[in-house]
Amino acid sequence: MTSGGGGGATCRTTGNTVAYNGFLVTGADDQTLGVVQDATVDANLDIVGVRFLASPQVFPNPTCVVIGGPVEVGSGSLGVRTTADRLANSR
């Protein structure tokens, strides 16, 4: 984890695209889980992984989360098949 230019925390970049940076990540229960920091796409341009900074409602301290696909692309958001409860209990 690194500090962003505005003083906010950001995740270390490891993906191969920034096209989804800033998108919200929503869980299977439509709860916002965090904000995309980078993503990894395959040769077919399918998202195979996403790294995001978890929202304070999921983790009280700044926490980077990496999750694999499938990832559903929406209008300004990426949907994943997990929930805030599952993430919080995965530590």
mmCIF file of C-alpha atoms in Angstrom:
data_model
loop_
_atom_site.group_PDB
_atom_site.id
_atom_site.type_symbol
_atom_site.label_atom_id
_atom_site.label_comp_id
_atom_site.label_asym_id
_atom_site.label_seq_id
_atom_site.Cartn_x
_atom_site.Cartn_y
_atom_site.Cartn_z
ATOM 1 C CA MET A 1 0.000 0.000 0.000
ATOM 2 C CA THR A 2 1.249 3.467 -0.836
ATOM 3 C CA SER A 3 0.012 6.952 -0.182
ATOM 4 C CA GLY A 4 -1.704 8.728 -3.047
ATOM 5 C CA GLY A 5 -0.969 12.266 -4.166
ATOM 6 C CA GLY A 6 -3.965 13.624 -2.282
ATOM 7 C CA GLY A 7 -2.845 11.984 0.941
ATOM 8 C CA GLY A 8 -5.180 9.017 0.452
ATOM 9 C CA ALA A 9 -4.049 5.431 0.454
ATOM 10 C CA THR A 10 -3.689 3.550 -2.808
ATOM 11 C CA CYS A 11 -2.747 -0.018 -3.674
ATOM 12 C CA ARG A 12 0.465 -1.046 -5.371
ATOM 13 C CA THR A 13 -0.144 -1.468 -9.098
ATOM 14 C CA THR A 14 0.282 -5.008 -10.429
ATOM 15 C CA GLY A 15 -2.384 -5.304 -13.143
ATOM 16 C CA ASN A 16 -1.998 -4.724 -16.859
ATOM 17 C CA THR A 17 -4.685 -2.061 -17.356
ATOM 18 C CA VAL A 18 -5.784 1.150 -15.687
ATOM 19 C CA ALA A 19 -8.970 1.373 -17.776
ATOM 20 C CA TYR A 20 -11.142 0.552 -14.756
ATOM 21 C CA ASN A 21 -9.308 2.680 -12.175
ATOM 22 C CA GLY A 22 -11.758 4.639 -10.079
ATOM 23 C CA PHE A 23 -14.679 2.299 -10.803
ATOM 24 C CA LEU A 24 -16.649 1.150 -7.770
ATOM 25 C CA VAL A 25 -16.505 -2.539 -6.892
ATOM 26 C CA THR A 26 -19.885 -3.919 -5.911
ATOM 27 C CA GLY A 27 -20.550 -7.250 -4.256
ATOM 28 C CA ALA A 28 -23.126 -9.928 -4.941
ATOM 29 C CA ASP A 29 -25.440 -8.130 -2.497
ATOM 30 C CA ASP A 30 -25.004 -4.799 -4.389
ATOM 31 C CA GLN A 31 -23.025 -3.302 -1.508
ATOM 32 C CA THR A 32 -20.054 -1.112 -2.465
ATOM 33 C CA LEU A 33 -16.873 -2.947 -1.518
ATOM 34 C CA GLY A 34 -14.288 -0.401 -2.638
ATOM 35 C CA VAL A 35 -12.644 1.476 -5.511
ATOM 36 C CA VAL A 36 -10.606 -0.142 -8.303
ATOM 37 C CA GLN A 37 -6.869 0.561 -8.257
ATOM 38 C CA ASP A 38 -5.985 -1.671 -11.221
ATOM 39 C CA ALA A 39 -7.141 -4.725 -13.120
ATOM 40 C CA THR A 40 -5.735 -7.618 -15.106
ATOM 41 C CA VAL A 41 -7.272 -8.593 -18.421
ATOM 42 C CA ASP A 42 -6.548 -11.607 -20.613
ATOM 43 C CA ALA A 43 -6.011 -11.766 -24.383
ATOM 44 C CA ASN A 44 -9.797 -11.682 -24.916
ATOM 45 C CA LEU A 45 -10.003 -8.494 -22.785
ATOM 46 C CA ASP A 46 -11.944 -10.341 -20.078
ATOM 47 C CA ILE A 47 -11.147 -9.154 -16.561
ATOM 48 C CA VAL A 48 -9.405 -11.988 -14.729
ATOM 49 C CA GLY A 49 -8.473 -10.044 -11.604
ATOM 50 C CA VAL A 50 -9.051 -6.731 -9.895
ATOM 51 C CA ARG A 51 -7.200 -4.950 -7.104
ATOM 52 C CA PHE A 52 -9.195 -2.462 -5.095
ATOM 53 C CA LEU A 53 -8.979 -0.326 -1.989
ATOM 54 C CA ALA A 54 -11.695 -1.620 0.325
ATOM 55 C CA SER A 55 -14.255 0.827 1.665
ATOM 56 C CA PRO A 56 -14.138 1.674 5.385
ATOM 57 C CA GLN A 57 -17.429 -0.193 5.816
ATOM 58 C CA VAL A 58 -15.641 -3.420 4.857
ATOM 59 C CA PHE A 59 -12.304 -2.829 6.631
ATOM 60 C CA PRO A 60 -11.853 0.088 9.060
ATOM 61 C CA ASN A 61 -8.187 0.512 8.069
ATOM 62 C CA PRO A 62 -7.060 1.065 4.451
ATOM 63 C CA THR A 63 -6.822 -2.422 2.934
ATOM 64 C CA CYS A 64 -6.009 -3.559 -0.592
ATOM 65 C CA VAL A 65 -7.985 -6.537 -1.838
ATOM 66 C CA VAL A 66 -7.213 -8.719 -4.860
ATOM 67 C CA ILE A 67 -10.021 -10.801 -6.280
ATOM 68 C CA GLY A 68 -10.221 -13.032 -9.347
ATOM 69 C CA GLY A 69 -12.928 -13.270 -11.947
ATOM 70 C CA PRO A 70 -15.473 -13.539 -13.098
ATOM 71 C CA VAL A 71 -15.997 -9.787 -12.961
ATOM 72 C CA GLU A 72 -19.063 -8.143 -14.466
ATOM 73 C CA VAL A 73 -18.572 -4.704 -16.007
ATOM 74 C CA GLY A 74 -21.346 -2.200 -15.346
ATOM 75 C CA SER A 75 -21.702 1.512 -15.890
ATOM 76 C CA GLY A 76 -18.901 2.862 -13.708
ATOM 77 C CA SER A 77 -18.699 -0.255 -11.572
ATOM 78 C CA LEU A 78 -17.336 -3.789 -11.524
ATOM 79 C CA GLY A 79 -19.440 -6.549 -9.987
ATOM 80 C CA VAL A 80 -17.824 -9.445 -8.149
ATOM 81 C CA ARG A 81 -19.312 -12.635 -6.685
ATOM 82 C CA THR A 82 -18.513 -12.014 -3.041
ATOM 83 C CA THR A 83 -19.975 -9.903 -0.258
ATOM 84 C CA ALA A 84 -18.639 -7.485 2.342
ATOM 85 C CA ASP A 85 -19.267 -10.093 5.054
ATOM 86 C CA ARG A 86 -17.220 -12.709 3.209
ATOM 87 C CA LEU A 87 -14.358 -10.252 2.697
ATOM 88 C CA ALA A 88 -14.402 -9.114 6.318
ATOM 89 C CA ASN A 89 -14.327 -12.725 7.500
ATOM 90 C CA SER A 90 -11.505 -13.723 5.126
ATOM 91 C CA ARG A 91 -8.732 -12.075 7.102
#
